[in-house]
Amino acid sequence: RVVMITMQKDLPGLSNLPTLQVSSSVVMWWKRVFKGDEGIDVSAIADRPANRGAHADAWKEAHAQFKEMIKEHKPVEIPQ
């Protein structure tokens, strides 16, 4: 089975964040589609790039930079 989802992420209340350029070829490998679904071992998928370790390191660094950037962010209440 294959599920392909295309989405754009908006960050309400975080309009002061710099625009990040993301390649249109970004692929996220999830071990399950929905919470409660049976997971799979995504490292066993044959089509995954061989240099995924470098990508994982880049992701960790980007995540750390993002957390640093938003650490002073104050939550914004969204009216219902």
GROMACS .gro file of C-alpha atoms in nm:
model
   80
    1ARG     CA    1   0.000   0.000   0.000
    2VAL     CA    2   0.110   0.352  -0.073
    3VAL     CA    3  -0.037   0.672   0.062
    4MET     CA    4   0.077   1.003  -0.087
    5ILE     CA    5  -0.027   1.319   0.092
    6THR     CA    6   0.054   1.670  -0.024
    7MET     CA    7   0.014   1.947   0.230
    8GLN     CA    8   0.123   2.296   0.317
    9LYS     CA    9   0.196   2.375   0.678
   10ASP     CA   10   0.088   2.710   0.821
   11LEU     CA   11   0.215   2.815   1.161
   12PRO     CA   12  -0.049   3.037   1.328
   13GLY     CA   13   0.114   3.297   1.548
   14LEU     CA   14   0.462   3.222   1.417
   15SER     CA   15   0.463   3.465   1.124
   16ASN     CA   16   0.792   3.611   1.248
   17LEU     CA   17   0.980   3.291   1.158
   18PRO     CA   18   1.204   3.313   0.853
   19THR     CA   19   1.085   3.143   0.537
   20LEU     CA   20   1.262   2.811   0.492
   21GLN     CA   21   1.338   2.687   0.143
   22VAL     CA   22   1.247   2.319   0.118
   23SER     CA   23   1.317   2.103  -0.181
   24SER     CA   24   1.007   1.973  -0.355
   25SER     CA   25   1.162   1.628  -0.336
   26VAL     CA   26   1.143   1.601   0.042
   27VAL     CA   27   1.009   1.260   0.141
   28MET     CA   28   0.902   1.174   0.493
   29TRP     CA   29   0.896   0.805   0.582
   30TRP     CA   30   0.639   0.731   0.852
   31LYS     CA   31   0.617   0.393   1.017
   32ARG     CA   32   0.238   0.426   1.035
   33VAL     CA   33  -0.027   0.647   0.877
   34PHE     CA   34  -0.262   0.678   1.174
   35LYS     CA   35  -0.209   0.646   1.547
   36GLY     CA   36  -0.299   0.291   1.644
   37ASP     CA   37  -0.209   0.143   1.303
   38GLU     CA   38   0.044  -0.136   1.292
   39GLY     CA   39   0.388   0.012   1.225
   40ILE     CA   40   0.648  -0.101   0.972
   41ASP     CA   41   1.026  -0.091   0.976
   42VAL     CA   42   1.093   0.208   0.749
   43SER     CA   43   1.466   0.135   0.746
   44ALA     CA   44   1.388  -0.182   0.548
   45ILE     CA   45   1.226   0.006   0.256
   46ALA     CA   46   1.441  -0.063  -0.050
   47ASP     CA   47   1.381   0.276  -0.218
   48ARG     CA   48   1.518   0.480   0.073
   49PRO     CA   49   1.837   0.672  -0.012
   50ALA     CA   50   2.164   0.513   0.094
   51ASN     CA   51   2.283   0.835   0.264
   52ARG     CA   52   1.995   0.854   0.509
   53GLY     CA   53   2.240   0.883   0.800
   54ALA     CA   54   2.358   1.221   0.668
   55HIS     CA   55   1.996   1.327   0.624
   56ALA     CA   56   1.916   1.220   0.980
   57ASP     CA   57   2.207   1.427   1.111
   58ALA     CA   58   2.091   1.729   0.909
   59TRP     CA   59   1.737   1.682   1.041
   60LYS     CA   60   1.860   1.670   1.402
   61GLU     CA   61   2.058   1.991   1.349
   62ALA     CA   62   1.762   2.166   1.184
   63HIS     CA   63   1.533   2.053   1.465
   64ALA     CA   64   1.776   2.187   1.726
   65GLN     CA   65   1.792   2.521   1.541
   66PHE     CA   66   1.412   2.537   1.522
   67LYS     CA   67   1.375   2.465   1.894
   68GLU     CA   68   1.628   2.739   1.972
   69MET     CA   69   1.444   2.982   1.745
   70ILE     CA   70   1.104   2.925   1.910
   71LYS     CA   71   1.207   2.881   2.273
   72GLU     CA   72   1.085   3.234   2.358
   73HIS     CA   73   0.760   3.197   2.161
   74LYS     CA   74   0.444   3.275   2.355
   75PRO     CA   75   0.139   3.060   2.273
   76VAL     CA   76  -0.140   3.232   2.081
   77GLU     CA   77  -0.496   3.141   2.170
   78ILE     CA   78  -0.701   3.054   1.863
   79PRO     CA   79  -1.071   3.138   1.905
   80GLN     CA   80  -1.309   2.849   1.848
   0.00000   0.00000   0.00000
